[in-house]
Coordinates of N, CA and C in Angstrom, one line a residue:
M60 N -7.1 -2.3 -21.1 CA -6.1 -1.8 -20.2 C -4.8 -2.7 -20.4
H61 N -3.8 -2.4 -19.6 CA -2.6 -3.2 -19.7 C -2.7 -4.4 -18.8
S62 N -1.6 -4.8 -18.1 CA -1.6 -6.0 -17.4 C -1.9 -5.8 -15.9
E63 N -2.8 -4.8 -15.6 CA -3.1 -4.6 -14.2 C -3.8 -5.7 -13.5
V64 N -3.7 -5.8 -12.2 CA -4.4 -6.8 -11.5 C -5.3 -6.0 -10.5
F65 N -6.6 -6.1 -10.6 CA -7.5 -5.3 -9.7 C -8.4 -6.2 -9.0
S66 N -8.8 -5.8 -7.8 CA -9.9 -6.4 -7.1 C -11.2 -6.3 -7.9
P67 N -12.1 -7.2 -7.8 CA -13.3 -7.2 -8.6 C -14.1 -5.9 -8.5
D68 N -14.1 -5.2 -7.4 CA -14.9 -4.1 -7.2 C -14.2 -2.7 -7.6
A69 N -13.0 -2.8 -8.2 CA -12.3 -1.6 -8.6 C -13.2 -0.9 -9.7
S70 N -13.3 0.4 -9.5 CA -14.2 1.1 -10.4 C -13.5 1.4 -11.8
D71 N -14.4 1.6 -12.8 CA -13.9 2.0 -14.1 C -13.1 3.3 -14.0
A72 N -13.6 4.2 -13.1 CA -13.0 5.5 -13.0 C -11.5 5.4 -12.6
I73 N -11.3 4.5 -11.6 CA -9.9 4.3 -11.1 C -9.1 3.7 -12.2
K74 N -9.6 2.7 -12.8 CA -8.9 2.0 -13.9 C -8.5 3.1 -15.0
S75 N -9.4 4.0 -15.3 CA -9.1 5.0 -16.3 C -8.0 5.9 -15.9
I76 N -8.0 6.3 -14.6 CA -7.0 7.2 -14.1 C -5.6 6.5 -14.2
I77 N -5.5 5.3 -13.9 CA -4.2 4.6 -13.9 C -3.8 4.4 -15.4
D78 N -4.8 4.0 -16.2 CA -4.5 3.7 -17.6 C -3.9 5.0 -18.3
H79 N -4.5 6.1 -18.0 CA -4.1 7.4 -18.5 C -2.7 7.7 -18.1
S80 N -2.4 7.5 -16.8 CA -1.0 7.7 -16.3 C 0.0 6.8 -16.9
V81 N -0.4 5.5 -17.2 CA 0.5 4.6 -17.8 C 0.9 5.1 -19.2
D82 N -0.1 5.6 -19.9 CA 0.1 6.2 -21.3 C 1.1 7.3 -21.2
R83 N 0.9 8.2 -20.2 CA 1.8 9.3 -20.0 C 3.3 8.9 -19.7
M84 N 3.4 7.8 -18.9 CA 4.7 7.3 -18.5 C 5.4 6.7 -19.8
R85 N 4.6 6.0 -20.6 CA 5.2 5.4 -21.8 C 5.8 6.5 -22.7
K86 N 5.1 7.6 -22.8 CA 5.5 8.7 -23.7 C 6.8 9.3 -23.3
I87 N 7.2 9.2 -22.1 CA 8.4 9.8 -21.6 C 9.5 8.8 -21.5
G88 N 9.2 7.5 -21.9 CA 10.3 6.5 -21.9 C 10.2 5.4 -20.9
V89 N 9.2 5.4 -20.0 CA 9.0 4.4 -19.0 C 8.5 3.1 -19.8
I90 N 9.1 2.0 -19.6 CA 8.7 0.8 -20.3 C 7.9 -0.2 -19.4
A91 N 8.0 -0.1 -18.1 CA 7.3 -1.0 -17.2 C 7.2 -0.4 -15.8
G92 N 6.3 -0.9 -15.0 CA 6.1 -0.3 -13.7 C 5.0 -1.0 -12.9
G93 N 4.9 -0.5 -11.7 CA 3.8 -1.1 -10.8 C 3.4 0.0 -9.8
Y94 N 2.1 -0.1 -9.5 CA 1.5 0.9 -8.6 C 0.7 0.0 -7.5
F95 N 1.1 0.2 -6.2 CA 0.6 -0.7 -5.2 C -0.5 0.1 -4.5
L96 N -1.8 -0.3 -4.8 CA -2.9 0.3 -4.2 C -3.1 -0.3 -2.8
T97 N -2.9 0.5 -1.8 CA -2.8 0.0 -0.4 C -3.8 0.6 0.5
P98 N -4.6 -0.2 1.2 CA -5.6 0.3 2.2 C -4.9 1.2 3.2
P99 N -5.6 2.2 3.7 CA -4.9 3.0 4.7 C -4.4 2.3 5.9
F100 N -3.1 2.6 6.3 CA -2.4 2.1 7.5 C -2.1 0.6 7.3
H101 N -2.0 0.1 6.1 CA -1.6 -1.2 5.8 C -0.2 -1.2 5.2
S102 N 0.6 -2.2 5.3 CA 1.9 -2.3 4.6 C 1.7 -2.4 3.1
Q103 N 2.6 -1.9 2.4 CA 2.5 -1.9 0.9 C 2.7 -3.3 0.4
T104 N 3.1 -4.2 1.2 CA 3.2 -5.6 0.8 C 2.3 -6.5 1.5
S105 N 1.2 -6.0 2.1 CA 0.2 -6.8 2.8 C -0.6 -7.5 1.8
A106 N -1.4 -8.5 2.3 CA -2.3 -9.3 1.5 C -3.4 -8.4 0.9
K107 N -3.7 -7.3 1.5 CA -4.8 -6.4 1.0 C -4.3 -5.4 0.0
T108 N -3.0 -5.4 -0.3 CA -2.5 -4.5 -1.4 C -2.9 -5.1 -2.8
V109 N -3.4 -4.2 -3.7 CA -3.7 -4.6 -5.0 C -2.7 -3.9 -5.9
I110 N -2.0 -4.7 -6.8 CA -0.9 -4.2 -7.6 C -1.4 -4.0 -9.1
A111 N -1.2 -2.8 -9.6 CA -1.5 -2.5 -11.0 C -0.2 -2.4 -11.7
S112 N 0.1 -3.3 -12.6 CA 1.4 -3.4 -13.2 C 1.3 -3.3 -14.7
F113 N 2.3 -2.9 -15.4 CA 2.3 -2.9 -16.9 C 3.7 -3.1 -17.4
G114 N 3.8 -3.7 -18.6 CA 5.1 -3.9 -19.3 C 6.0 -5.0 -18.8
L115 N 5.5 -5.8 -17.9 CA 6.3 -6.9 -17.4 C 6.0 -8.2 -18.1
E116 N 7.0 -9.1 -18.3 CA 6.7 -10.4 -18.9 C 5.7 -11.2 -17.9
P117 N 4.8 -12.0 -18.4 CA 3.8 -12.6 -17.6 C 4.4 -13.4 -16.4
E118 N 5.5 -14.1 -16.6 CA 6.1 -14.9 -15.5 C 6.7 -14.0 -14.5
V119 N 7.3 -12.9 -14.9 CA 7.9 -12.0 -14.0 C 6.8 -11.3 -13.2
D120 N 5.8 -10.9 -13.9 CA 4.7 -10.2 -13.3 C 4.1 -11.1 -12.2
K121 N 3.9 -12.3 -12.5 CA 3.3 -13.3 -11.6 C 4.1 -13.4 -10.3
F122 N 5.4 -13.5 -10.5 CA 6.4 -13.7 -9.4 C 6.3 -12.4 -8.5
M123 N 6.4 -11.3 -9.1 CA 6.6 -10.0 -8.4 C 5.3 -9.6 -7.7
T124 N 4.1 -10.2 -8.1 CA 2.9 -9.8 -7.4 C 2.3 -10.9 -6.6
D125 N 3.0 -12.0 -6.5 CA 2.5 -13.2 -5.7 C 2.8 -12.9 -4.3
Q126 N 1.8 -13.0 -3.4 CA 1.9 -12.7 -2.0 C 3.0 -13.4 -1.3
E127 N 3.3 -14.7 -1.7 CA 4.3 -15.5 -1.1 C 5.7 -14.9 -1.3
F128 N 5.9 -14.2 -2.5 CA 7.2 -13.6 -2.7 C 7.2 -12.1 -2.4
L129 N 6.0 -11.5 -2.5 CA 5.9 -10.1 -2.3 C 6.4 -9.6 -0.9
V130 N 6.2 -10.5 0.1 CA 6.7 -10.1 1.4 C 8.2 -10.0 1.5
D131 N 8.9 -10.5 0.5 CA 10.4 -10.3 0.5 C 10.8 -9.2 -0.4
D132 N 9.9 -8.5 -1.0 CA 10.3 -7.3 -1.8 C 10.8 -6.2 -0.8
P133 N 12.1 -5.9 -0.9 CA 12.7 -4.9 0.0 C 12.4 -3.5 -0.3
F134 N 12.0 -3.2 -1.5 CA 11.9 -1.8 -2.0 C 10.7 -1.0 -1.4
P135 N 9.5 -1.5 -1.4 CA 8.4 -0.7 -0.8 C 8.6 -0.2 0.6
G136 N 8.9 -1.2 1.5 CA 9.1 -0.8 2.9 C 10.2 0.2 3.1
Y137 N 11.3 0.0 2.4 CA 12.5 0.9 2.7 C 12.2 2.3 2.1
V138 N 11.6 2.4 1.0 CA 11.3 3.7 0.3 C 10.2 4.4 1.1
M139 N 9.2 3.7 1.5 CA 8.1 4.4 2.3 C 8.6 4.9 3.6
T140 N 9.5 4.2 4.2 CA 10.1 4.6 5.5 C 11.1 5.8 5.2
A141 N 11.8 5.8 4.2 CA 12.7 6.9 3.8 C 11.9 8.1 3.4
A142 N 10.7 7.9 2.9 CA 9.8 9.0 2.4 C 10.4 9.8 1.3
R143 N 11.2 9.2 0.5 CA 11.8 9.9 -0.7 C 12.0 8.9 -1.8
P144 N 11.9 9.4 -3.1 CA 12.1 8.6 -4.2 C 13.6 8.0 -4.2
M145 N 13.7 6.8 -4.6 CA 15.0 6.2 -4.6 C 15.0 5.1 -5.7
T146 N 16.2 4.9 -6.3 CA 16.3 3.8 -7.3 C 16.5 2.5 -6.6
W147 N 16.2 1.4 -7.2 CA 16.4 0.1 -6.6 C 17.9 -0.1 -6.2
L148 N 18.8 0.4 -7.1 CA 20.2 0.2 -6.8 C 20.6 1.0 -5.6
E149 N 20.0 2.1 -5.4 CA 20.3 2.9 -4.2 C 19.8 2.2 -2.9
V150 N 18.6 1.6 -3.0 CA 18.1 0.8 -1.9 C 19.0 -0.3 -1.5
V151 N 19.4 -1.1 -2.6 CA 20.3 -2.2 -2.3 C 21.6 -1.8 -1.7
K152 N 22.1 -0.6 -2.0 CA 23.3 -0.1 -1.5 C 23.2 0.3 0.0
E153 N 22.0 0.9 0.3 CA 21.8 1.4 1.7 C 21.2 0.4 2.7
A154 N 20.3 -0.4 2.2 CA 19.5 -1.3 3.1 C 20.3 -2.5 3.6
E155 N 20.0 -3.0 4.7 CA 20.5 -4.3 5.2 C 19.5 -5.3 4.9
L156 N 19.7 -6.0 3.8 CA 18.7 -7.0 3.3 C 18.8 -8.3 4.0
T157 N 17.6 -8.9 4.1 CA 17.5 -10.3 4.7 C 17.9 -11.2 3.5
E158 N 18.0 -12.5 3.9 CA 18.3 -13.5 2.9 C 17.2 -13.6 1.8
G159 N 15.9 -13.5 2.3 CA 14.8 -13.6 1.4 C 14.8 -12.4 0.5
Q160 N 15.1 -11.2 1.0 CA 15.1 -10.0 0.2 C 16.2 -10.0 -0.9
R161 N 17.3 -10.6 -0.5 CA 18.4 -10.7 -1.5 C 18.0 -11.7 -2.6
R162 N 17.3 -12.8 -2.3 CA 16.8 -13.7 -3.3 C 15.8 -12.9 -4.3
F163 N 15.0 -12.1 -3.7 CA 14.1 -11.3 -4.5 C 14.9 -10.4 -5.5
V164 N 15.9 -9.7 -4.9 CA 16.7 -8.8 -5.8 C 17.4 -9.6 -6.9
D165 N 18.0 -10.8 -6.5 CA 18.7 -11.6 -7.5 C 17.7 -12.0 -8.6
F166 N 16.4 -12.3 -8.2 CA 15.5 -12.7 -9.2 C 15.2 -11.6 -10.2
V167 N 14.9 -10.4 -9.7 CA 14.6 -9.3 -10.6 C 15.8 -9.0 -11.5
H168 N 17.0 -9.0 -11.0 CA 18.2 -8.8 -11.8 C 18.4 -9.9 -12.9
A169 N 18.2 -11.1 -12.5 CA 18.3 -12.2 -13.4 C 17.3 -12.1 -14.5
N170 N 16.2 -11.4 -14.3 CA 15.2 -11.3 -15.4 C 15.3 -10.0 -16.1
G171 N 16.4 -9.3 -16.0 CA 16.7 -8.1 -16.8 C 16.1 -6.8 -16.2
L172 N 15.6 -6.9 -15.0 CA 15.1 -5.7 -14.3 C 16.2 -5.0 -13.6
V173 N 17.1 -4.3 -14.3 CA 18.3 -3.8 -13.7 C 18.1 -2.7 -12.7
D174 N 17.1 -1.9 -12.8 CA 16.8 -0.8 -11.9 C 15.4 -0.3 -12.1
A175 N 14.9 0.4 -11.1 CA 13.6 1.1 -11.2 C 13.7 2.3 -10.3
L176 N 12.8 3.3 -10.6 CA 12.7 4.4 -9.7 C 11.5 4.1 -8.8
S177 N 11.8 4.0 -7.5 CA 10.7 3.7 -6.5 C 10.2 5.1 -6.0
V178 N 8.9 5.3 -6.0 CA 8.3 6.5 -5.6 C 7.3 6.3 -4.5
P179 N 7.5 6.9 -3.3 CA 6.5 6.8 -2.3 C 5.4 7.8 -2.6
L180 N 4.2 7.4 -2.4 CA 3.0 8.3 -2.8 C 2.2 8.5 -1.5
F181 N 1.9 9.8 -1.2 CA 1.2 10.1 0.0 C -0.1 10.8 -0.3
G182 N -1.2 10.4 0.3 CA -2.5 11.0 0.1 C -3.2 11.2 1.4
P183 N -4.5 11.7 1.3 CA -5.2 12.1 2.5 C -5.7 10.8 3.3
N184 N -5.9 11.0 4.6 CA -6.4 10.0 5.5 C -5.7 8.7 5.5
G185 N -4.3 8.8 5.4 CA -3.5 7.5 5.4 C -3.5 6.8 4.1
C186 N -4.0 7.4 3.1 CA -4.0 6.7 1.8 C -2.7 6.9 1.1
D187 N -1.7 6.1 1.5 CA -0.4 6.1 1.0 C -0.1 4.9 0.2
S188 N 0.7 5.0 -0.9 CA 1.0 3.9 -1.7 C 2.4 4.0 -2.2
Y189 N 2.8 2.9 -2.9 CA 4.2 2.8 -3.5 C 4.1 2.6 -5.0
S190 N 5.0 3.0 -5.7 CA 5.1 2.7 -7.1 C 6.5 2.6 -7.6
A191 N 6.8 1.9 -8.7 CA 8.1 1.8 -9.2 C 8.1 1.8 -10.7
Y192 N 9.1 2.4 -11.4 CA 9.0 2.6 -12.8 C 10.4 2.3 -13.4
M193 N 10.4 1.6 -14.5 CA 11.6 1.1 -15.2 C 11.8 1.7 -16.6
I194 N 13.0 2.0 -16.9 CA 13.3 2.6 -18.3 C 14.3 1.7 -19.1
G195 N 14.4 0.4 -18.6 CA 15.2 -0.5 -19.3 C 16.7 -0.4 -19.1
R196 N 17.2 0.4 -18.2 CA 18.6 0.6 -17.9 C 18.7 1.2 -16.5
R197 N 19.9 1.4 -16.1 CA 20.2 2.1 -14.8 C 19.8 3.6 -14.9
Y198 N 19.3 4.1 -13.9 CA 19.2 5.6 -13.8 C 20.5 6.2 -13.5
T199 N 20.8 7.4 -14.1 CA 22.0 8.1 -13.9 C 21.7 9.5 -13.4
D200 N 22.7 10.2 -13.1 CA 22.5 11.6 -12.6 C 21.9 12.5 -13.8
A201 N 22.1 12.1 -15.0 CA 21.6 12.8 -16.1 C 20.1 12.6 -16.3
D202 N 19.5 11.7 -15.6 CA 18.1 11.4 -15.6 C 17.3 12.2 -14.7
A203 N 17.9 13.2 -14.0 CA 17.1 14.0 -13.0 C 15.9 14.6 -13.6
P204 N 15.9 15.2 -14.7 CA 14.6 15.7 -15.3 C 13.6 14.6 -15.6
L205 N 14.0 13.5 -16.0 CA 13.1 12.4 -16.3 C 12.5 11.9 -15.0
K206 N 13.3 11.8 -14.0 CA 12.8 11.3 -12.7 C 11.7 12.3 -12.1
K207 N 12.0 13.6 -12.3 CA 11.0 14.5 -11.8 C 9.6 14.3 -12.6
K208 N 9.7 14.1 -13.9 CA 8.5 13.9 -14.6 C 7.7 12.6 -14.1
I209 N 8.5 11.6 -13.9 CA 7.9 10.3 -13.4 C 7.2 10.5 -12.1
I210 N 7.9 11.2 -11.2 CA 7.4 11.5 -9.8 C 6.1 12.3 -9.9
D211 N 6.1 13.3 -10.7 CA 5.0 14.2 -10.9 C 3.8 13.5 -11.4
I212 N 4.0 12.6 -12.4 CA 2.9 11.8 -13.0 C 2.3 10.9 -11.9
A213 N 3.2 10.2 -11.3 CA 2.8 9.2 -10.3 C 2.0 9.8 -9.1
Q214 N 2.5 10.9 -8.6 CA 1.8 11.6 -7.5 C 0.5 12.1 -7.9
A215 N 0.4 12.7 -9.1 CA -0.9 13.2 -9.6 C -1.9 12.1 -9.8
M216 N -1.4 11.0 -10.3 CA -2.3 9.8 -10.4 C -2.8 9.3 -9.1
H217 N -1.9 9.3 -8.1 CA -2.3 8.8 -6.8 C -3.4 9.7 -6.1
I218 N -3.2 10.9 -6.2 CA -4.2 11.9 -5.6 C -5.5 11.7 -6.3
E219 N -5.5 11.5 -7.6 CA -6.8 11.3 -8.3 C -7.4 10.0 -7.9
V220 N -6.6 9.0 -7.7 CA -7.2 7.7 -7.3 C -7.8 7.8 -5.9
C221 N -7.1 8.5 -5.0 CA -7.6 8.7 -3.7 C -9.0 9.4 -3.7
R222 N -9.0 10.5 -4.6 CA -10.3 11.2 -4.7 C -11.4 10.4 -5.3
A223 N -11.0 9.4 -6.1 CA -12.0 8.6 -6.7 C -12.6 7.5 -5.8
G224 N -12.0 7.5 -4.6 CA -12.5 6.6 -3.5 C -11.9 5.3 -3.3
V225 N -10.7 5.1 -3.9 CA -10.1 3.8 -3.7 C -9.7 3.5 -2.2
C226 N -9.5 4.5 -1.4 CA -9.2 4.3 0.0 C -10.4 4.3 0.9
E227 N -11.6 4.4 0.3 CA -12.7 4.4 1.2 C -13.0 3.0 1.6
D228 N -13.8 2.8 2.7 CA -14.2 1.5 3.2 C -15.2 0.9 2.2
R229 N -14.8 -0.2 1.5 CA -15.7 -0.9 0.6 C -16.3 -2.1 1.3
G230 N -16.1 -2.3 2.5 CA -16.6 -3.5 3.2 C -17.9 -3.3 3.8
G231 N -18.5 -2.1 3.7 CA -19.8 -1.9 4.3 C -19.9 -2.0 5.8
A232 N -18.7 -1.9 6.4 CA -18.7 -1.9 7.9 C -19.3 -0.7 8.5
S233 N -20.2 -0.9 9.5 CA -20.7 0.3 10.2 C -20.8 -0.1 11.6
M234 N -20.6 0.8 12.5 CA -20.6 0.6 13.9 C -22.0 1.0 14.6
S235 N -22.5 0.1 15.5 CA -23.6 0.6 16.3 C -23.1 1.6 17.3
K236 N -24.0 2.3 17.9 CA -23.6 3.4 18.8 C -22.7 2.8 20.0
R237 N -23.1 1.6 20.5 CA -22.4 1.0 21.6 C -21.0 0.5 21.1
E238 N -21.0 -0.1 19.9 CA -19.7 -0.5 19.3 C -18.7 0.6 19.1
A239 N -19.3 1.8 18.6 CA -18.5 2.9 18.4 C -17.9 3.4 19.8
E240 N -18.7 3.4 20.8 CA -18.2 3.8 22.2 C -17.1 2.9 22.6
V241 N -17.2 1.6 22.4 CA -16.2 0.6 22.8 C -14.9 0.9 22.0
L242 N -15.1 1.1 20.7 CA -13.9 1.3 19.9 C -13.2 2.6 20.3
R243 N -14.0 3.6 20.6 CA -13.4 4.9 21.1 C -12.6 4.7 22.3
W244 N -13.1 3.9 23.3 CA -12.3 3.7 24.5 C -11.1 2.8 24.2
M245 N -11.2 1.9 23.3 CA -10.0 1.1 22.9 C -9.0 2.0 22.3
A246 N -9.4 3.0 21.6 CA -8.4 4.0 21.0 C -7.7 4.8 22.0
H247 N -8.4 4.9 23.2 CA -7.8 5.7 24.3 C -7.0 4.7 25.3
G248 N -6.8 3.5 24.8 CA -5.9 2.6 25.5 C -6.6 1.9 26.7
K249 N -7.9 1.9 26.8 CA -8.6 1.2 27.9 C -8.7 -0.3 27.6
S250 N -8.5 -1.1 28.7 CA -8.7 -2.5 28.6 C -10.2 -2.8 28.5
N251 N -10.5 -4.1 28.2 CA -11.9 -4.5 28.2 C -12.6 -4.3 29.6
A252 N -11.8 -4.6 30.6 CA -12.3 -4.4 32.0 C -12.6 -3.0 32.3
D253 N -11.7 -2.1 31.9 CA -11.8 -0.7 32.1 C -13.1 -0.2 31.4
I254 N -13.3 -0.6 30.1 CA -14.4 -0.2 29.3 C -15.7 -0.7 30.0
A255 N -15.7 -1.9 30.5 CA -16.9 -2.4 31.2 C -17.3 -1.5 32.3
T256 N -16.3 -1.1 33.1 CA -16.5 -0.2 34.2 C -17.1 1.1 33.8
I257 N -16.4 1.7 32.8 CA -16.8 3.0 32.3 C -18.3 3.0 31.8
L258 N -18.6 2.0 31.0 CA -19.9 1.9 30.4 C -21.0 1.2 31.3
G259 N -20.6 0.7 32.4 CA -21.5 0.1 33.3 C -22.1 -1.2 32.7
L260 N -21.2 -2.0 32.0 CA -21.7 -3.2 31.4 C -20.8 -4.4 31.9
A261 N -21.3 -5.6 31.7 CA -20.6 -6.8 32.2 C -19.3 -7.0 31.3
P262 N -18.2 -7.4 31.9 CA -17.0 -7.7 31.0 C -17.3 -8.6 29.9
A263 N -18.1 -9.6 30.1 CA -18.5 -10.5 29.0 C -19.2 -9.8 27.8
T264 N -19.9 -8.8 28.1 CA -20.6 -8.0 27.1 C -19.6 -7.2 26.3
I265 N -18.6 -6.6 27.0 CA -17.6 -5.9 26.2 C -16.8 -6.8 25.4
D266 N -16.5 -8.0 25.9 CA -15.8 -9.0 25.1 C -16.5 -9.3 23.8
T267 N -17.9 -9.4 23.9 CA -18.7 -9.6 22.7 C -18.6 -8.5 21.7
F268 N -18.7 -7.2 22.2 CA -18.6 -6.1 21.4 C -17.2 -6.0 20.7
V269 N -16.2 -6.3 21.4 CA -14.8 -6.3 20.8 C -14.7 -7.3 19.7
R270 N -15.3 -8.5 19.9 CA -15.2 -9.5 18.8 C -16.0 -9.1 17.6
R271 N -17.2 -8.4 17.8 CA -18.0 -7.9 16.7 C -17.2 -6.8 15.9
I272 N -16.5 -6.0 16.7 CA -15.7 -4.9 16.0 C -14.6 -5.5 15.2
F273 N -13.9 -6.5 15.7 CA -12.8 -7.2 14.9 C -13.4 -7.8 13.6
T274 N -14.6 -8.4 13.7 CA -15.2 -9.1 12.6 C -15.6 -8.0 11.5
K275 N -16.2 -6.9 12.0 CA -16.6 -5.9 11.0 C -15.5 -5.2 10.4
L276 N -14.4 -5.0 11.1 CA -13.2 -4.3 10.5 C -12.2 -5.3 9.9
Q277 N -12.5 -6.6 10.0 CA -11.7 -7.6 9.4 C -10.2 -7.5 9.9
V278 N -10.1 -7.5 11.2 CA -8.8 -7.4 11.9 C -8.8 -8.5 13.0
N279 N -7.6 -8.7 13.6 CA -7.4 -9.7 14.6 C -6.9 -9.2 15.9
D280 N -6.6 -7.9 16.0 CA -6.1 -7.4 17.3 C -6.6 -5.9 17.5
R281 N -6.3 -5.4 18.7 CA -6.8 -4.1 19.1 C -6.2 -3.0 18.3
I282 N -4.9 -3.1 18.1 CA -4.1 -2.0 17.5 C -4.7 -1.9 16.0
S283 N -4.8 -3.0 15.3 CA -5.3 -2.9 14.0 C -6.7 -2.4 13.9
A284 N -7.5 -2.7 14.9 CA -8.9 -2.2 15.0 C -8.9 -0.7 15.1
V285 N -8.1 -0.2 16.0 CA -8.0 1.2 16.2 C -7.5 2.0 15.0
L286 N -6.4 1.4 14.4 CA -5.9 2.1 13.2 C -6.9 2.0 12.0
T287 N -7.6 0.9 11.9 CA -8.6 0.8 10.8 C -9.8 1.8 11.1
G288 N -10.2 1.8 12.4 CA -11.3 2.7 12.7 C -10.9 4.2 12.5
L289 N -9.7 4.5 12.8 CA -9.2 5.9 12.5 C -9.2 6.2 11.0
S290 N -8.7 5.3 10.3 CA -8.6 5.5 8.8 C -9.9 5.6 8.2
R291 N -10.9 5.0 8.7 CA -12.3 5.0 8.1 C -13.2 6.1 8.7
G292 N -12.6 6.8 9.7 CA -13.4 7.9 10.3 C -14.4 7.4 11.3
L293 N -14.3 6.1 11.7 CA -15.3 5.5 12.7 C -15.0 5.9 14.1
V294 N -13.8 6.4 14.3 CA -13.4 6.8 15.7 C -12.4 8.0 15.6
Q295 N -12.4 8.9 16.5 CA -11.5 10.0 16.6 C -10.8 10.1 17.9
L296 N -9.6 10.5 18.0 CA -8.9 10.6 19.2 C -9.1 12.0 19.8

């Protein structure tokens, strides 16, 4: 494969899908890019995002995928919120960048990455991701047909990756019947005290169930627990 960075349990099928898409990108003139494989309902720059990149110099690749610097990448968040493809130069022109984000932009420009087409990718069950593709120069209005090809390849790749199971729960988390009940009531906005009353259990028992749920879902707060539970189909509203 190319210079992708994958979690150890990434499947060969998913690697093959991405590798095939990279080959298609190269054939139409894309020289470098990155695909942010993001767990459902997580930020595209969260610590749980896995980045598959190609065509970047090793030092640049290391910088742009390092979590310490990734949090200052302004492009994923802005493009996902805008929900439309945009070039990096368009984002820089529109967005109100923080000091850290401007340092990130200055770094990529200093390393010859003058522009990229950022593509928001949407899939089933909150399986949304971000990608960006470079052609070695600024995009212009004349590149509209090329942009469409890039977007089509990227979106098709993402749907295949989602179908291959990249967004499924690989943590082996499963809820007991009582934990599922507690999580369901959490999703309906009930406090621990409320849930204790509803289920006829001691408040301390509910506290224990909530801690177990946090541990199983690898989260630290109620909102994240509910969102993760929804994304994994462990709870329904």
